Amino acid sequence: YEAVRDSIVESIVENSQDRQADTRTPTTNMGRTVQGLKRFWASHIKAATWARVMDGGKDGGPMWEYFVRVANERGDYETDQRGKATEALSKIMAPVFALGKMGGKGQFFPSINKSLNREARIALALNVGNEGNLQRLLGGEGWTAARIMPVLQSLTEQEKAAVQAVWDHFETYRPEIGAKHKRIYGKEPEWVTAGSAVTEALGLRGGYYPIKYDPAASQRAEEHADAEGAKRQLQGAYTTATTRRSFTKSRVKEVNGRPLLYTLSGLYSGVNDVIHDLAWHEWLIDTNRLLRSKTLDGAIRNIYGPEVKAQFKTWAADIAEGGKGTDAALDQSLSYLRQGVSISGLGFNVWTAFQQPLGITQSIVRVGLPWIGRGIAKTIANPAAAAREANEMSSFMENRARTRLRELNELRNRVQGQPAGKEIMGQYAFWLMMQFQRMADVPTWHGAYEKAIAEGNEDARAIALADQAVIDSQGGGQLKDLSAIERGGPAQKLFTVFYSFMNTSFNLGVAQTMTADTPAKKAKLASDYLMLYVLPPILGYFLKNALMAGDSGDEDDLVALSKKLAANQLDFLMGQMVVMREFSEAAKTVAGISEFGRDYSGPAGLRLITDAGKAAKQIEQGEIDDALRKALVNVGGTLLGLPSAQINRTITGVKAIADGETSNPLAPVFGFQNKR
């Protein structure tokens, strides 16, 4: 521990460039304003970027080695295990779902004077697998075993088989849980004994199932949930954040008056909690110990400021929490709204997919042109083989299609049950975009891998460095890869929809600027800024004009072209930071190029409100036209999670062909544009 700590501190001091931070609380209004701006700026920067800055911009420095590399490994493990769990639980529950609907009023059981639908009956059955769960089930409602037998006897053989299979699935985690517990505490946990008097009567073995109390059913259950949340907040603020571990806690003999939750949320959240704990518990112990070091704290705090040290603390706390979220109705609604906006804007969006390879300019800045050139050459020679090789060597690259974006990670990388339509959207809405993203990811990975090998790294380390190069240059959607501004609560996330690429670009610029400690590096900054902030909007504009049917009018009016390019450039630069990007339309007005702007409609995450207003206005006008169609499609897309952007673009293109405005066969794919 001391050797690791000292090597990190030595690296931070050595690469400090004589920086000296102000660590005192300001006493003036100006000072407080400046401090607030520093915190806001720091919240945009990812932990991995801070680590790279403190390592002096070098690949594989101590901060990366002991904080970020291990976090990447644990994130890859979690993604892999959740994918396996989703597959296993889907197979277990498929015969049950095939029997018919799970919801509705269900069947009335006189013995308990309650109606239970199929989901509730299965959830009740899952809670009789051991004596602890059975006692809480009966004690929560004041029932007896005899009174619940009619409910259990109503289960089909397929349902009873699924219940036992769920218990058996939880049992598969026992070896890893026991081994981890023994490494940390010196002994295995006190295991829940499978089986109860009820399971014996049903002919089932029984097993473990997470206990979930219904906070709506009793004050005690609600207070328990509140206390657990408060305890975790206290841990994050004053002690050390850690993962949930309810499956290893000793259970008291009896709990009465706290009804259980009769939904399958215990199944999905329970499996998520087990996997998350196995992935992160030990990493959090090591990370928290380092972050509590006065020596390390002093180095970061005195050189980079308390706001930077706070980023590492909140990073660890957010990873510990695991993005579990809140049950508050407003927060759940905002999360649903945000994910609906993401799918409606990016889902099946061909134009967005075609833009993904342009991210290679960021890879050139991060890895270097010669090495990216090698990666491109290898990929062009045999694209399928290059992608297959990267996937075989790197678990991160194999799972890349599930973790590239925050919203994609939320949709695809969580063990859960969901309606068939939403499951299809989660699996396929971003498929095309990720195929084109590989055109940047795969060359970046191979170029960074060859560079790491050339620098003398052994194979496993070279793979880890290549993974990091892809994350740094192309972005990542796991919690560990996000800046604090992106990891915020549901309301804050509304301001960061469609922000992933911009934040990645911003972080690269910060890393290159803060590590330019030699004349050569400072001279190179001009080309870095060109690749990061100038070329992407220009290339994007001309690519759009090349692919989209219609006439933009640029060939006839160079003044208009220059203004359009200036408007795109302004959008890109102001899009680097949250809140600032909301003022890009106002900036265009000030710059005299407002004719190439858009009517500001608020943060992207709140697009539904604007679209609903437009739809209402169009309906009031009583005219069925393109404006009404677009507004209604946008509203429906956000509410139902449908790809409204592509739907509207396709309809516009088809209509343009039908009206004789174009004969371009690409119009239904990329849309149609007129002079403006």
XYZ file of C-alpha atoms in Angstrom:
676
model
C 0.000 0.000 0.000
C 2.720 2.486 0.944
C 4.714 1.710 -2.200
C 1.647 2.224 -4.400
C 0.648 5.405 -2.578
C 4.133 6.884 -2.809
C 4.485 6.073 -6.509
C 1.196 7.849 -7.222
C 2.138 10.910 -5.187
C 5.578 11.057 -6.796
C 3.994 11.007 -10.264
C 1.503 13.740 -9.361
C 4.214 16.017 -7.984
C 6.604 15.299 -10.849
C 3.964 16.215 -13.456
C 2.494 19.182 -11.591
C 4.261 21.828 -13.717
C 4.564 23.869 -10.501
C 0.802 24.253 -10.187
C -0.433 25.543 -6.852
C -4.146 25.500 -6.020
C -6.043 27.750 -3.656
C -7.440 25.402 -1.011
C -9.182 27.961 1.203
C -12.858 28.811 1.211
C -13.292 32.239 -0.422
C -14.621 35.121 1.642
C -15.659 37.454 -1.184
C -18.522 37.271 -3.665
C -16.082 37.201 -6.559
C -14.123 34.414 -4.886
C -17.262 32.349 -4.325
C -18.276 32.845 -7.957
C -14.865 31.728 -9.184
C -14.965 28.690 -6.895
C -18.393 27.735 -8.224
C -17.163 27.991 -11.800
C -14.162 25.816 -10.951
C -16.448 23.137 -9.551
C -18.703 23.321 -12.577
C -15.738 23.028 -14.942
C -14.217 20.145 -12.969
C -17.504 18.242 -13.068
C -17.184 17.978 -16.864
C -13.885 16.128 -16.626
C -13.783 12.348 -16.278
C -11.772 10.533 -13.634
C -9.710 8.869 -16.358
C -8.853 12.293 -17.805
C -7.768 13.597 -14.403
C -5.652 10.464 -13.994
C -4.004 11.049 -17.379
C -3.300 14.674 -16.504
C -1.708 13.646 -13.200
C 0.354 11.039 -15.064
C 1.702 13.804 -17.298
C -0.181 12.655 -20.393
C 1.742 9.368 -20.491
C 0.073 6.035 -21.172
C -0.008 3.652 -18.217
C 1.064 5.985 -15.406
C 0.486 5.203 -11.697
C -2.878 7.000 -11.459
C -4.169 5.016 -14.425
C -2.617 1.771 -13.197
C -4.085 1.795 -9.705
C -7.365 3.660 -10.203
C -8.529 3.437 -13.814
C -7.121 0.182 -15.182
C -8.639 -1.898 -12.393
C -11.936 -0.009 -12.740
C -11.956 -0.924 -16.438
C -11.380 -4.589 -15.593
C -14.188 -4.587 -13.043
C -16.509 -2.799 -15.461
C -15.778 -5.413 -18.140
C -16.497 -8.184 -15.631
C -19.803 -6.590 -14.630
C -20.909 -6.143 -18.245
C -20.002 -9.730 -19.097
C -21.772 -11.171 -16.046
C -24.921 -9.110 -16.600
C -25.080 -10.309 -20.178
C -24.858 -13.922 -19.013
C -27.445 -13.329 -16.291
C -29.852 -11.702 -18.745
C -29.517 -14.690 -21.047
C -29.997 -17.177 -18.193
C -33.013 -15.422 -16.654
C -34.620 -14.879 -20.048
C -34.352 -18.623 -20.665
C -35.796 -19.369 -17.220
C -38.746 -16.994 -17.552
C -39.547 -17.604 -21.244
C -41.884 -20.585 -20.573
C -43.673 -18.511 -17.914
C -44.158 -15.490 -20.171
C -45.383 -17.809 -22.933
C -48.344 -18.855 -20.759
C -49.976 -15.441 -21.088
C -50.130 -12.027 -19.484
C -48.501 -11.512 -16.104
C -50.533 -8.487 -15.000
C -54.169 -7.620 -14.583
C -56.422 -8.144 -11.566
C -55.619 -11.827 -11.415
C -57.334 -14.529 -9.376
C -59.121 -14.038 -6.058
C -58.036 -16.312 -3.188
C -60.536 -16.469 -0.285
C -57.891 -17.897 2.079
C -55.957 -14.609 2.028
C -58.860 -12.374 0.938
C -56.735 -10.957 -1.876
C -56.546 -11.068 -5.663
C -53.125 -11.877 -7.120
C -52.095 -11.845 -10.769
C -49.478 -14.233 -12.166
C -46.528 -11.960 -11.412
C -47.655 -11.557 -7.799
C -48.190 -15.315 -7.369
C -44.730 -16.107 -8.742
C -43.161 -13.402 -6.545
C -44.952 -14.867 -3.539
C -43.695 -18.353 -4.426
C -40.111 -17.095 -4.727
C -40.335 -15.985 -1.102
C -41.026 -19.450 0.327
C -37.637 -20.905 -0.655
C -36.160 -20.694 2.842
C -37.409 -20.223 6.385
C -36.256 -16.581 6.593
C -38.185 -15.433 3.544
C -41.191 -17.542 4.493
C -41.367 -15.980 7.967
C -41.254 -12.464 6.524
C -43.893 -13.319 3.952
C -46.248 -14.718 6.585
C -45.348 -12.180 9.287
C -45.761 -9.253 6.927
C -49.394 -10.108 6.231
C -50.386 -12.037 9.345
C -50.896 -15.195 7.288
C -50.221 -18.867 8.006
C -48.648 -21.425 5.714
C -52.007 -23.076 5.225
C -53.555 -19.844 3.992
C -50.990 -19.362 1.205
C -51.091 -22.974 -0.006
C -54.031 -22.340 -2.401
C -51.959 -19.585 -4.021
C -48.951 -21.848 -4.436
C -51.056 -24.749 -5.658
C -52.440 -22.507 -8.417
C -49.022 -22.396 -10.074
C -48.496 -24.471 -13.200
C -45.641 -26.958 -13.471
C -43.805 -24.505 -15.754
C -44.146 -21.752 -13.151
C -42.927 -23.982 -10.311
C -39.980 -25.083 -12.434
C -39.113 -21.428 -13.118
C -39.284 -20.610 -9.406
C -36.809 -23.382 -8.588
C -34.605 -22.352 -11.514
C -34.423 -18.796 -10.122
C -33.311 -20.129 -6.737
C -30.737 -22.299 -8.508
C -29.469 -19.281 -10.468
C -28.760 -17.357 -7.272
C -26.914 -20.442 -6.030
C -24.478 -20.215 -8.959
C -22.979 -17.061 -7.427
C -22.146 -18.761 -4.122
C -18.561 -19.846 -5.010
C -17.533 -16.329 -6.076
C -19.322 -14.676 -3.159
C -17.716 -17.092 -0.704
C -14.233 -16.634 -2.166
C -14.492 -12.830 -2.090
C -15.866 -12.820 1.441
C -13.030 -15.080 2.565
C -10.400 -12.837 0.942
C -11.792 -9.786 2.720
C -13.030 -11.127 6.061
C -11.121 -14.387 6.431
C -14.198 -16.613 6.331
C -17.247 -17.305 4.227
C -20.532 -15.542 5.044
C -23.345 -17.141 6.984
C -25.335 -18.739 4.192
C -29.113 -18.917 3.958
C -30.239 -22.551 4.242
C -32.416 -23.633 1.343
C -35.799 -25.207 1.915
C -38.847 -24.734 4.127
C -41.928 -26.652 5.187
C -43.780 -25.129 2.246
C -41.203 -26.089 -0.401
C -41.268 -29.640 0.881
C -45.036 -29.755 0.357
C -44.577 -28.404 -3.189
C -41.838 -30.887 -4.023
C -39.227 -28.119 -4.499
C -35.720 -27.803 -3.037
C -35.985 -24.086 -2.262
C -33.173 -21.562 -2.163
C -32.144 -17.936 -1.590
C -34.200 -14.978 -2.808
C -33.652 -11.292 -1.923
C -36.154 -9.886 0.551
C -37.887 -6.762 -0.769
C -40.350 -4.978 1.495
C -43.198 -2.948 0.019
C -42.638 0.700 1.134
C -46.191 1.584 0.086
C -47.747 -1.055 2.329
C -46.567 0.061 5.760
C -44.848 2.866 7.595
C -42.171 0.479 8.911
C -41.245 -0.664 5.417
C -41.087 2.952 4.216
C -38.948 3.980 7.196
C -36.627 1.039 6.574
C -36.128 2.106 2.944
C -35.531 5.727 3.982
C -33.040 4.671 6.654
C -31.120 2.508 4.199
C -30.885 5.428 1.762
C -29.740 7.806 4.495
C -27.146 5.299 5.666
C -25.681 5.036 2.178
C -25.573 8.824 1.813
C -23.721 9.038 5.124
C -21.259 6.394 3.980
C -20.568 8.298 0.788
C -20.115 11.618 2.578
C -18.096 10.712 5.648
C -16.780 7.171 5.513
C -16.292 4.926 2.503
C -18.812 4.195 -0.186
C -19.429 0.502 -0.775
C -21.751 -1.820 -2.661
C -25.030 -3.344 -1.465
C -24.556 -6.725 0.157
C -27.955 -7.814 1.466
C -27.352 -11.375 0.294
C -24.577 -11.867 2.901
C -26.226 -10.128 5.863
C -27.279 -12.176 8.837
C -31.041 -12.260 9.130
C -32.867 -11.725 12.384
C -35.252 -14.507 13.305
C -38.535 -12.651 12.875
C -39.854 -9.546 11.169
C -43.561 -8.793 11.408
C -45.879 -6.107 10.062
C -43.795 -5.306 6.955
C -45.448 -6.795 3.848
C -43.225 -7.937 1.012
C -43.256 -6.582 -2.513
C -45.162 -8.872 -4.880
C -43.364 -7.992 -8.101
C -40.371 -9.493 -9.873
C -38.247 -6.428 -9.149
C -36.565 -8.415 -6.386
C -35.366 -10.918 -8.959
C -33.789 -8.410 -11.341
C -32.468 -5.948 -8.750
C -31.209 -8.824 -6.605
C -29.147 -10.315 -9.416
C -27.848 -6.854 -10.320
C -26.798 -6.256 -6.713
C -24.929 -9.574 -6.509
C -23.053 -8.957 -9.767
C -22.308 -5.332 -8.898
C -20.911 -6.338 -5.513
C -18.715 -9.061 -6.994
C -17.434 -6.568 -9.542
C -16.692 -3.577 -7.335
C -16.457 -4.412 -3.611
C -12.715 -5.061 -3.519
C -11.942 -2.229 -5.941
C -13.821 0.152 -3.659
C -11.881 -1.031 -0.612
C -8.558 -0.332 -2.351
C -9.706 2.924 -3.944
C -11.206 4.316 -0.747
C -8.069 3.468 1.191
C -5.955 5.403 -1.302
C -8.354 8.337 -1.378
C -8.288 8.534 2.439
C -4.504 8.854 2.404
C -3.494 12.282 3.723
C -0.403 12.216 1.543
C -2.324 11.513 -1.651
C -5.142 13.859 -0.681
C -2.644 16.641 -0.064
C -0.932 16.128 -3.425
C -4.189 16.321 -5.397
C -5.767 19.032 -3.266
C -2.748 21.360 -3.147
C -1.800 20.998 -6.819
C -5.167 20.701 -8.578
C -7.610 21.949 -5.964
C -10.296 20.491 -3.677
C -12.805 20.411 -6.539
C -10.623 17.878 -8.352
C -10.200 15.663 -5.282
C -13.996 15.761 -4.941
C -14.328 14.293 -8.458
C -12.540 11.109 -7.411
C -14.601 10.821 -4.239
C -17.932 11.201 -6.037
C -16.687 8.884 -8.806
C -16.128 6.083 -6.297
C -19.418 6.842 -4.514
C -21.411 6.740 -7.762
C -19.784 3.473 -8.804
C -20.637 2.025 -5.384
C -24.260 3.051 -5.808
C -24.260 1.492 -9.258
C -26.693 3.866 -10.904
C -29.543 2.177 -9.076
C -31.582 5.349 -9.166
C -34.560 6.258 -7.057
C -38.142 5.106 -6.725
C -39.438 8.694 -6.663
C -42.233 9.078 -9.193
C -40.773 12.272 -10.691
C -37.305 10.767 -11.105
C -38.693 7.633 -12.720
C -40.735 9.751 -15.118
C -37.730 11.891 -16.033
C -35.595 8.804 -16.680
C -38.297 7.326 -18.909
C -38.602 10.638 -20.746
C -34.842 10.905 -21.304
C -34.479 7.383 -22.646
C -37.460 7.966 -24.927
C -35.788 11.090 -26.324
C -32.556 9.155 -26.928
C -34.246 6.407 -28.914
C -36.449 8.836 -30.845
C -33.415 10.887 -31.855
C -30.742 8.208 -32.377
C -32.656 4.960 -32.883
C -32.223 3.476 -36.389
C -30.864 6.894 -37.415
C -28.883 6.300 -40.614
C -27.442 9.826 -40.746
C -26.157 9.555 -37.162
C -24.615 6.190 -38.014
C -22.733 7.637 -41.005
C -21.204 10.334 -38.787
C -19.571 7.894 -36.365
C -16.363 7.257 -38.353
C -15.578 10.996 -38.202
C -14.575 10.379 -34.574
C -11.277 9.024 -35.913
C -9.943 12.598 -35.706
C -10.115 12.294 -31.912
C -8.219 8.999 -32.066
C -5.454 10.709 -34.011
C -5.085 13.260 -31.206
C -5.150 10.604 -28.468
C -2.949 7.886 -30.027
C -1.011 9.627 -32.807
C -1.396 9.741 -36.582
C 1.258 7.086 -37.437
C -0.307 4.495 -35.123
C -3.873 5.242 -36.168
C -2.667 4.956 -39.758
C -1.466 1.439 -38.988
C -4.775 0.608 -37.374
C -6.697 1.915 -40.382
C -4.505 -0.066 -42.771
C -5.058 -3.274 -40.813
C -8.799 -2.706 -40.648
C -9.167 -1.871 -44.346
C -7.171 -4.971 -45.312
C -9.726 -7.248 -43.616
C -12.429 -5.441 -41.595
C -14.126 -8.586 -40.291
C -10.855 -10.191 -39.209
C -9.636 -6.992 -37.524
C -12.882 -6.653 -35.554
C -12.889 -10.347 -34.647
C -9.296 -10.201 -33.427
C -10.007 -7.172 -31.234
C -13.096 -8.859 -29.770
C -11.203 -12.076 -29.046
C -8.367 -10.261 -27.311
C -10.436 -7.690 -25.419
C -13.570 -8.273 -23.341
C -14.157 -4.526 -23.525
C -14.252 -4.559 -27.318
C -16.457 -7.647 -27.345
C -19.038 -5.823 -25.200
C -18.562 -2.448 -26.875
C -21.953 -2.562 -28.590
C -23.615 -2.568 -25.145
C -21.553 0.109 -23.422
C -20.736 2.832 -25.976
C -23.384 5.354 -24.840
C -24.831 6.094 -21.411
C -28.399 5.482 -22.631
C -27.328 2.379 -24.543
C -25.613 1.068 -21.421
C -28.780 1.715 -19.389
C -30.973 -0.060 -21.935
C -28.778 -3.041 -22.739
C -26.544 -3.608 -19.736
C -28.975 -4.241 -16.912
C -30.589 -7.505 -15.921
C -34.290 -6.823 -16.164
C -37.637 -7.933 -17.473
C -39.339 -5.671 -19.982
C -42.026 -5.702 -22.673
C -41.116 -7.304 -25.994
C -41.300 -3.995 -27.894
C -38.939 -2.227 -25.533
C -36.596 -5.209 -25.576
C -36.416 -5.064 -29.373
C -35.657 -1.351 -29.254
C -32.986 -1.912 -26.629
C -31.313 -4.573 -28.742
C -31.573 -3.109 -32.227
C -32.269 0.648 -32.127
C -28.556 1.505 -31.963
C -27.287 -1.509 -33.920
C -26.539 0.370 -37.155
C -24.848 3.215 -35.297
C -22.578 0.765 -33.476
C -21.624 -0.968 -36.736
C -20.373 2.361 -38.092
C -18.793 3.191 -34.730
C -16.609 0.123 -35.185
C -15.027 1.927 -38.143
C -13.448 4.250 -35.573
C -13.148 1.864 -32.621
C -11.348 -1.018 -34.331
C -8.549 1.042 -35.998
C -8.114 2.977 -32.755
C -7.790 -0.212 -30.726
C -5.309 -1.871 -33.073
C -3.254 1.306 -33.426
C -3.081 1.800 -29.650
C -2.280 -1.881 -29.109
C 0.623 -1.821 -31.565
C 1.895 1.375 -29.991
C 1.792 -0.181 -26.503
C 3.627 -3.297 -27.703
C 6.261 -1.141 -29.426
C 6.804 0.706 -26.133
C 7.662 -2.585 -24.397
C 4.399 -3.434 -22.650
C 3.476 -7.074 -22.163
C 0.369 -8.317 -23.950
C -2.215 -7.986 -21.160
C -1.094 -4.455 -20.368
C -1.061 -3.501 -24.057
C -4.673 -4.707 -24.345
C -5.659 -2.637 -21.301
C -3.942 0.442 -22.759
C -5.697 -0.069 -26.098
C -9.047 -0.320 -24.311
C -8.342 2.972 -22.543
C -7.392 4.674 -25.803
C -10.798 3.748 -27.265
C -12.622 4.990 -24.169
C -10.672 8.257 -24.136
C -11.101 8.975 -27.839
C -14.535 7.517 -28.604
C -16.266 7.625 -25.227
C -17.903 5.031 -22.990
C -21.288 4.653 -21.350
C -20.499 2.892 -18.085
C -20.557 4.914 -14.853
C -16.785 4.673 -14.516
C -16.398 6.330 -17.942
C -18.701 9.299 -17.306
C -17.952 12.745 -15.918
C -19.797 13.876 -12.807
C -22.042 16.159 -14.870
C -23.213 13.077 -16.814
C -23.643 10.882 -13.726
C -26.053 13.282 -12.021
C -29.643 12.596 -11.059
C -32.527 12.168 -13.514
C -33.260 15.918 -13.694
C -29.593 16.792 -14.357
C -29.336 14.092 -17.031
C -32.021 15.848 -19.057
C -29.355 18.478 -19.867
C -26.822 15.865 -21.023
C -28.851 13.954 -23.617
C -26.791 13.676 -26.861
C -23.768 15.037 -24.971
C -21.479 11.978 -24.875
C -19.436 12.813 -27.990
C -19.024 16.453 -26.990
C -17.879 15.558 -23.490
C -15.326 13.141 -24.912
C -14.037 15.872 -27.221
C -13.878 18.345 -24.334
C -11.938 15.897 -22.158
C -9.390 15.218 -24.876
C -8.799 18.936 -25.258
C -8.372 19.366 -21.504
C -5.910 16.466 -21.296
C -3.831 17.722 -24.223
C -3.792 21.296 -22.884
C -2.973 20.466 -19.257
C -0.149 18.073 -20.188
C 1.552 20.367 -22.726
C 4.667 20.805 -20.604
C 7.264 21.151 -23.388
C 7.621 23.560 -26.328
C 6.982 20.681 -28.743
C 3.732 19.705 -27.003
C 2.587 23.308 -26.866
C 3.280 23.724 -30.574
C 1.303 20.553 -31.274
C -1.764 21.976 -29.503
C -2.714 23.952 -32.613
C -3.024 20.789 -34.696
C -4.805 19.023 -31.823
C -7.403 21.785 -31.604
C -7.829 21.651 -35.378
C -8.509 17.901 -35.257
C -10.778 18.150 -32.217
C -12.798 21.311 -32.750
C -12.535 22.495 -36.367
C -12.444 19.507 -38.705
C -15.390 17.517 -37.219
C -18.104 20.145 -37.864
C -16.704 20.936 -41.327
C -16.462 17.276 -42.335
C -19.909 16.622 -40.905
C -21.434 19.448 -42.910
C -20.002 18.353 -46.247
C -20.832 14.694 -45.558
C -24.445 15.671 -44.924
C -24.623 17.650 -48.158
C -23.116 14.743 -50.083
C -25.617 12.225 -48.744
C -28.829 14.246 -48.429
C -31.009 14.700 -51.503
C -31.966 18.192 -52.618
C -30.044 21.407 -53.126
C -28.555 23.313 -50.204
C -27.675 26.229 -52.502
C -24.080 26.393 -51.274
C -22.526 26.150 -54.730
C -24.308 29.336 -55.766
C -23.685 31.389 -52.637
C -20.279 31.236 -50.960
C -21.359 33.818 -48.384
C -24.199 31.544 -47.286
C -21.778 28.613 -47.171
C -19.351 30.492 -44.939
C -22.191 31.463 -42.602
C -23.457 27.887 -42.420
C -19.986 26.634 -41.591
C -19.627 29.359 -38.962
C -22.980 28.344 -37.445
C -21.893 24.695 -37.330
C -18.594 25.701 -35.751
C -20.368 27.754 -33.093
C -22.714 24.855 -32.314
C -19.751 22.523 -31.909
C -17.662 24.795 -29.706
C -20.508 25.794 -27.397
C -21.683 22.187 -27.258
C -18.559 21.254 -25.308
C -20.088 22.227 -21.957
C -23.493 21.652 -20.400
C -25.704 24.751 -20.092
C -23.373 26.703 -22.394
C -24.650 24.686 -25.335
C -28.170 25.910 -24.591
C -27.042 29.430 -25.578
C -25.658 28.561 -29.025
C -28.733 29.945 -30.821
C -28.435 33.209 -28.922
C -24.758 33.346 -29.887
C -25.670 32.959 -33.558
C -27.960 35.954 -33.289
C -25.173 38.024 -31.766
C -22.796 36.837 -34.505
C -25.252 37.809 -37.245
C -25.881 34.272 -38.518
C -29.253 33.622 -36.895
C -30.797 32.666 -40.261
C -28.833 29.420 -40.032
C -29.955 28.641 -36.534
C -32.996 26.937 -35.058
C -35.737 28.104 -32.758
C -34.470 27.222 -29.296
C -36.686 24.511 -27.814
C -35.001 23.905 -24.466
C -32.719 21.058 -23.367
C -32.867 17.988 -25.595
C -34.168 15.898 -22.712
C -37.289 18.094 -22.531
C -38.013 17.901 -26.240
C -41.382 16.258 -25.584
C -42.725 19.485 -24.069
C -41.792 21.542 -27.141
C -43.020 18.888 -29.566
C -46.319 18.600 -27.697
C -46.756 22.376 -27.941
C -46.050 22.316 -31.685
C -48.490 19.452 -32.182
C -51.207 21.272 -30.246
C -50.665 24.421 -32.324
C -50.828 22.459 -35.576
C -54.009 20.675 -34.485
C -55.568 24.024 -33.587
C -54.821 25.303 -37.101
C -56.867 22.407 -38.451
C -54.599 21.742 -41.433
C -53.101 18.325 -42.117
C -49.614 19.145 -43.350
C -45.965 18.173 -42.904
C -45.621 20.288 -39.776
C -48.467 18.414 -38.066
C -47.087 15.055 -39.148
C -43.594 15.822 -37.856
C -44.884 17.089 -34.527
C -47.144 14.072 -33.948
C -44.406 11.607 -34.936
C -41.950 13.340 -32.569
C -44.400 13.224 -29.662
C -45.207 9.573 -30.307
C -41.521 8.707 -30.656
C -40.586 10.164 -27.289
C -43.580 8.716 -25.440
C -43.330 5.240 -26.957
C -39.579 5.032 -27.500
C -39.827 4.942 -31.299
C -37.221 6.250 -33.822
C -39.131 9.406 -34.769
C -36.149 11.254 -36.290
C -35.593 8.535 -38.885
C -39.330 8.060 -39.453
C -39.764 11.747 -40.269
C -36.677 11.798 -42.451
C -37.898 8.791 -44.421
C -41.399 10.223 -44.914
C -39.923 13.538 -46.092
C -37.667 11.750 -48.579
C -40.435 9.558 -49.948
C -42.715 12.578 -50.325
C -39.978 14.504 -52.181
C -39.637 11.648 -54.675
C -43.420 11.354 -55.063
C -43.726 15.107 -55.672
C -40.975 15.033 -58.293
C -38.618 17.222 -56.261
C -35.819 14.638 -56.483
C -35.017 11.297 -58.058
C -32.237 10.529 -55.604
C -32.797 6.979 -54.264
C -31.084 7.952 -51.006
C -33.827 10.453 -50.132
C -35.881 7.973 -48.047
C -32.722 7.140 -46.086
C -31.145 10.570 -45.530
C -34.082 12.886 -46.150
C -34.453 15.887 -48.406
C -33.261 19.495 -48.102
C -34.207 22.757 -49.799
C -32.271 25.973 -50.256
C -32.473 28.338 -47.306
